[in-house]
Tab-separated table of C-alpha atoms in Angstrom:
chain	number	residue	atom	x	y	z
A	266	SER	CA	-20.082	-2.937	2.346
A	267	ALA	CA	-21.089	-6.549	1.761
A	268	VAL	CA	-19.068	-9.700	2.249
A	269	ILE	CA	-19.672	-12.195	-0.545
A	270	SER	CA	-18.530	-15.795	-0.663
A	271	GLN	CA	-18.708	-18.205	-3.567
A	272	LYS	CA	-18.395	-21.970	-3.732
A	273	PRO	CA	-16.560	-23.659	-5.304
A	274	SER	CA	-13.633	-21.288	-5.784
A	275	ARG	CA	-12.490	-23.341	-8.766
A	276	ASP	CA	-13.315	-26.556	-10.552
A	277	ILE	CA	-12.279	-28.676	-13.488
A	278	CYS	CA	-15.182	-30.376	-15.227
A	279	GLN	CA	-15.759	-32.700	-18.137
A	280	ARG	CA	-17.759	-31.555	-21.135
A	281	GLY	CA	-21.418	-32.438	-21.018
A	282	THR	CA	-21.645	-32.178	-17.245
A	283	SER	CA	-23.180	-29.396	-15.137
A	284	LEU	CA	-21.818	-27.336	-12.269
A	285	THR	CA	-23.763	-25.334	-9.701
A	286	ILE	CA	-22.077	-22.281	-8.201
A	287	GLN	CA	-23.284	-20.879	-4.903
A	288	CYS	CA	-23.189	-17.245	-3.796
A	289	GLN	CA	-23.752	-16.225	-0.165
A	290	VAL	CA	-23.952	-12.633	1.090
A	291	ASP	CA	-23.612	-11.563	4.709
A	292	SER	CA	-26.597	-9.208	4.533
A	293	GLN	CA	-29.908	-9.019	2.730
A	294	VAL	CA	-29.661	-7.408	-0.700
A	295	THR	CA	-32.343	-6.897	-3.279
A	296	MET	CA	-30.137	-6.712	-6.339
A	297	MET	CA	-27.885	-9.666	-7.127
A	298	PHE	CA	-26.224	-10.401	-10.444
A	299	TRP	CA	-24.162	-13.075	-12.172
A	300	TYR	CA	-21.289	-12.095	-14.466
A	301	ARG	CA	-18.832	-14.024	-16.579
A	302	GLN	CA	-15.243	-13.051	-17.320
A	303	GLN	CA	-13.647	-15.074	-20.078
A	304	PRO	CA	-9.855	-15.299	-20.247
A	305	GLY	CA	-8.310	-11.927	-20.975
A	306	GLN	CA	-11.711	-10.263	-21.312
A	307	SER	CA	-13.801	-7.880	-19.288
A	308	LEU	CA	-16.970	-8.758	-17.429
A	309	THR	CA	-20.198	-9.678	-19.169
A	310	LEU	CA	-23.533	-9.736	-17.390
A	311	ILE	CA	-25.317	-13.085	-17.578
A	312	ALA	CA	-28.462	-12.305	-15.627
A	313	THR	CA	-30.094	-10.518	-12.740
A	314	ALA	CA	-31.152	-12.947	-10.008
A	315	ASN	CA	-34.597	-11.937	-8.787
A	316	GLN	CA	-35.845	-13.129	-5.433
A	317	GLY	CA	-39.121	-14.962	-5.760
A	318	SER	CA	-39.294	-14.843	-9.532
A	319	GLU	CA	-37.442	-15.974	-12.633
A	320	ALA	CA	-34.063	-14.423	-13.382
A	321	THR	CA	-33.758	-11.757	-16.063
A	322	TYR	CA	-31.278	-12.874	-18.720
A	323	GLU	CA	-29.145	-10.704	-20.986
A	324	SER	CA	-29.002	-11.168	-24.711
A	325	GLY	CA	-27.075	-14.307	-25.575
A	326	PHE	CA	-27.796	-16.098	-22.315
A	327	VAL	CA	-30.729	-18.454	-21.761
A	328	ILE	CA	-32.293	-20.143	-18.792
A	329	ASP	CA	-31.774	-23.664	-20.102
A	330	LYS	CA	-28.018	-23.124	-20.221
A	331	PHE	CA	-27.670	-20.983	-17.080
A	332	PRO	CA	-30.513	-21.729	-14.661
A	333	ILE	CA	-30.480	-19.450	-11.632
A	334	SER	CA	-32.124	-19.770	-8.250
A	335	ARG	CA	-32.688	-16.995	-5.700
A	336	PRO	CA	-34.571	-18.484	-2.782
A	337	ASN	CA	-33.930	-15.550	-0.428
A	338	LEU	CA	-32.192	-12.179	-0.181
A	339	THR	CA	-28.816	-13.577	0.879
A	340	PHE	CA	-28.285	-16.534	-1.448
A	341	SER	CA	-28.270	-17.461	-5.121
A	342	THR	CA	-27.035	-20.261	-7.339
A	343	LEU	CA	-25.951	-20.307	-10.967
A	344	THR	CA	-25.786	-23.599	-12.841
A	345	VAL	CA	-23.677	-23.963	-15.965
A	346	SER	CA	-25.397	-26.787	-17.849
A	347	ASN	CA	-24.135	-29.209	-20.463
A	348	MET	CA	-20.718	-27.615	-20.347
A	349	SER	CA	-18.330	-27.235	-23.253
A	350	PRO	CA	-14.757	-25.870	-23.289
A	351	GLU	CA	-16.172	-22.484	-24.345
A	352	ASP	CA	-17.746	-22.213	-20.897
A	353	SER	CA	-14.304	-22.074	-19.306
A	354	SER	CA	-14.389	-18.754	-17.536
A	355	ILE	CA	-14.560	-16.988	-14.205
A	356	TYR	CA	-18.102	-16.676	-12.891
A	357	LEU	CA	-18.723	-13.838	-10.482
A	358	CYS	CA	-21.614	-13.051	-8.195
A	359	SER	CA	-22.279	-9.364	-7.566
A	360	VAL	CA	-24.545	-7.433	-5.218
A	361	GLN	CA	-25.719	-3.868	-5.030
A	362	PRO	CA	-26.455	-2.982	-1.414
A	363	GLY	CA	-27.035	0.660	-2.300
A	364	GLU	CA	-27.337	2.990	-5.235
A	365	GLU	CA	-23.686	4.015	-5.073
A	366	THR	CA	-21.970	0.694	-4.647
A	367	GLN	CA	-21.728	-2.687	-6.296
A	368	TYR	CA	-19.473	-5.416	-4.981
A	369	PHE	CA	-18.172	-8.633	-6.468
A	370	GLY	CA	-17.570	-12.006	-4.965
A	371	PRO	CA	-14.182	-13.726	-5.275
A	372	GLY	CA	-15.284	-15.635	-8.359
A	373	THR	CA	-15.430	-19.277	-9.400
A	374	ARG	CA	-12.767	-20.358	-11.868
A	375	LEU	CA	-14.123	-23.025	-14.169
A	376	LEU	CA	-12.130	-25.094	-16.620
A	377	VAL	CA	-14.023	-27.440	-18.932
A	378	LEU	CA	-12.061	-30.195	-20.602
B	496	GLY	CA	-26.684	-0.506	-27.537
B	497	GLN	CA	-23.694	-0.039	-25.304
B	498	ASN	CA	-20.283	1.251	-26.275
B	499	ILE	CA	-17.683	1.847	-23.566
B	500	ASP	CA	-14.120	2.628	-24.618
B	501	GLN	CA	-10.900	2.689	-22.637
B	502	PRO	CA	-7.250	2.524	-23.671
B	503	THR	CA	-6.004	-1.047	-23.679
B	504	GLU	CA	-2.697	-0.450	-21.940
B	505	MET	CA	-0.871	2.332	-20.116
B	506	THR	CA	2.522	2.586	-18.476
B	507	ALA	CA	3.536	5.080	-15.808
B	508	THR	CA	6.376	5.619	-13.381
B	509	GLU	CA	6.250	5.081	-9.648
B	510	GLY	CA	5.392	8.341	-7.864
B	511	ALA	CA	3.825	9.895	-10.952
B	512	ILE	CA	0.212	10.714	-11.828
B	513	VAL	CA	-1.765	8.811	-14.448
B	514	GLN	CA	-5.167	9.518	-15.967
B	515	ILE	CA	-7.232	6.683	-17.422
B	516	ASN	CA	-10.006	7.839	-19.739
B	517	CYS	CA	-13.332	6.243	-20.464
B	518	THR	CA	-15.881	7.313	-23.048
B	519	TYR	CA	-19.327	5.841	-23.289
B	520	GLN	CA	-22.400	5.785	-25.469
B	521	THR	CA	-25.253	4.023	-23.758
B	522	SER	CA	-29.005	3.903	-24.139
B	523	GLY	CA	-29.426	5.409	-20.672
B	524	PHE	CA	-27.284	6.600	-17.797
B	525	ASN	CA	-27.662	5.871	-14.122
B	526	GLY	CA	-24.097	6.091	-12.825
B	527	LEU	CA	-20.515	5.275	-13.725
B	528	PHE	CA	-18.239	2.992	-11.705
B	529	TRP	CA	-14.504	2.379	-11.664
B	530	TYR	CA	-13.010	-0.915	-10.480
B	531	GLN	CA	-9.486	-2.169	-9.932
B	532	GLN	CA	-8.710	-5.769	-10.767
B	533	HIS	CA	-5.431	-7.482	-10.010
B	534	ALA	CA	-4.581	-10.570	-11.999
B	535	GLY	CA	-6.450	-13.610	-10.757
B	536	GLU	CA	-8.627	-11.602	-8.401
B	537	ALA	CA	-12.162	-10.206	-8.431
B	538	PRO	CA	-12.796	-6.527	-9.237
B	539	THR	CA	-12.558	-4.124	-6.313
B	540	PHE	CA	-14.886	-1.112	-6.185
B	541	LEU	CA	-13.036	2.220	-6.462
B	542	SER	CA	-15.529	4.968	-7.230
B	543	TYR	CA	-18.999	5.986	-8.316
B	544	ASN	CA	-20.066	9.105	-10.212
B	545	VAL	CA	-23.609	10.029	-11.145
B	546	LEU	CA	-23.352	13.845	-11.240
B	547	ASP	CA	-20.869	15.914	-13.216
B	548	GLY	CA	-17.655	16.753	-11.467
B	549	LEU	CA	-14.767	15.305	-9.552
B	550	GLU	CA	-14.988	12.803	-6.706
B	551	GLU	CA	-11.814	12.497	-4.661
B	552	LYS	CA	-10.975	9.548	-2.488
B	553	GLY	CA	-7.410	9.495	-1.239
B	554	ARG	CA	-4.925	8.937	-4.055
B	555	PHE	CA	-7.740	8.121	-6.477
B	556	SER	CA	-10.143	10.626	-8.064
B	557	SER	CA	-12.850	10.116	-10.649
B	558	PHE	CA	-14.382	12.695	-12.954
B	559	LEU	CA	-17.598	12.628	-14.947
B	560	SER	CA	-19.051	14.732	-17.739
B	561	ARG	CA	-22.449	13.375	-18.699
B	562	SER	CA	-22.898	15.751	-21.635
B	563	LYS	CA	-19.661	14.480	-23.176
B	564	GLY	CA	-20.129	10.843	-22.199
B	565	TYR	CA	-16.708	10.971	-20.593
B	566	SER	CA	-15.042	9.950	-17.368
B	567	TYR	CA	-11.513	9.597	-16.119
B	568	LEU	CA	-9.815	7.930	-13.186
B	569	LEU	CA	-6.852	9.822	-11.796
B	570	LEU	CA	-4.246	7.973	-9.773
B	571	LYS	CA	-1.715	10.077	-7.860
B	572	GLU	CA	1.566	9.124	-6.218
B	573	LEU	CA	1.633	5.862	-8.087
B	574	GLN	CA	2.826	2.789	-6.275
B	575	MET	CA	3.988	-0.517	-7.700
B	576	LYS	CA	0.912	-2.190	-6.238
B	577	ASP	CA	-1.253	0.002	-8.475
B	578	SER	CA	-0.256	-2.180	-11.416
B	579	ALA	CA	-3.592	-3.740	-12.322
B	580	SER	CA	-6.486	-3.561	-14.745
B	581	TYR	CA	-8.885	-0.669	-14.303
B	582	LEU	CA	-12.443	-1.226	-15.430
B	583	CYS	CA	-14.940	1.472	-16.358
B	584	ALA	CA	-18.581	0.398	-16.029
B	585	VAL	CA	-21.816	2.235	-16.804
B	586	ARG	CA	-25.179	1.509	-15.263
B	587	ASP	CA	-27.818	2.334	-17.806
B	588	ARG	CA	-31.560	2.024	-17.375
B	589	GLY	CA	-31.577	-0.758	-14.854
B	590	TYR	CA	-29.305	-1.788	-12.058
B	591	ALA	CA	-26.745	-3.957	-13.825
B	592	LEU	CA	-23.363	-2.703	-15.014
B	593	ASN	CA	-21.975	-2.723	-18.527
B	594	PHE	CA	-18.197	-2.940	-18.559
B	595	GLY	CA	-15.542	-1.615	-20.870
B	596	LYS	CA	-12.697	-3.921	-21.833
B	597	GLY	CA	-10.458	-2.499	-19.135
B	598	THR	CA	-7.124	-0.675	-19.097
B	599	SER	CA	-4.042	-2.600	-18.051
B	600	LEU	CA	-1.765	-0.247	-16.100
B	601	LEU	CA	1.886	-1.063	-15.551
B	602	VAL	CA	3.758	0.971	-12.949
B	603	THR	CA	7.516	0.901	-13.435
B	604	PRO	CA	10.257	1.839	-10.955
C-alpha cells in the first residue's frame, strides 16, 4: 500500500485568489493523479501528473486553471487558479503503486466565497 | 466515451447480504475497481477485477463479466458501519479511473 498525505486538509478562500495543494507519498510511484469531487457527486479526473514533463489534462480541464507540478516520484502539487465559487470541491491526490491497486489521499476540502 | 451506471441508493438490513451492480460501456477496458467512501472521507480501495469471475476478500466479493460489461459488489453479513457510498470505477486505455456516480447504501437495524 501507499501512505498519502495532502496539505492543506481544508481551506476557505476568496474568489480571484489561487490555492496550491500539496500531495506527498511515502514511496516512489510512477502514476499520480488529481481528482475533484464536487458536493454530492462522484470523482472526476482532472489530470495525470507526469514526472519530468507536463501533466496530461482531461477534457474540460486546462493547465492555466489547474497548473500541476511533479518534481519527483513522491511529490506533486495542484494549483487552483483564479478561483470562483464553482471551484468549491474536494481535491484528491491518487497514486497507483501497482497494476491492481489505486489509492487516494485524504483530500483537500476547498470552499470559495 | 464513458458510461458507468450504478443504482443511486440501496437499503439493506444488518446481517443480510446486498449486491450492488455496475454496468459499463467504455472505449477500452483495463480493470474495474470498487471503492467504499464514508461521508466526509476519501475513497477506500476494496477490490480489483480484470479477468472474468469472482474475487472474494472476507465479507466483500466482486464479480466481473467483461463480455456483458457488468460487475457487482457483494457484501455479506452486513454491519451498520457498512453504510457508505460504493463507487464503481473502470480503467480504460490508460491508467486513470473513470467513476460511476456511486451507490449510497444504508444499513438498518
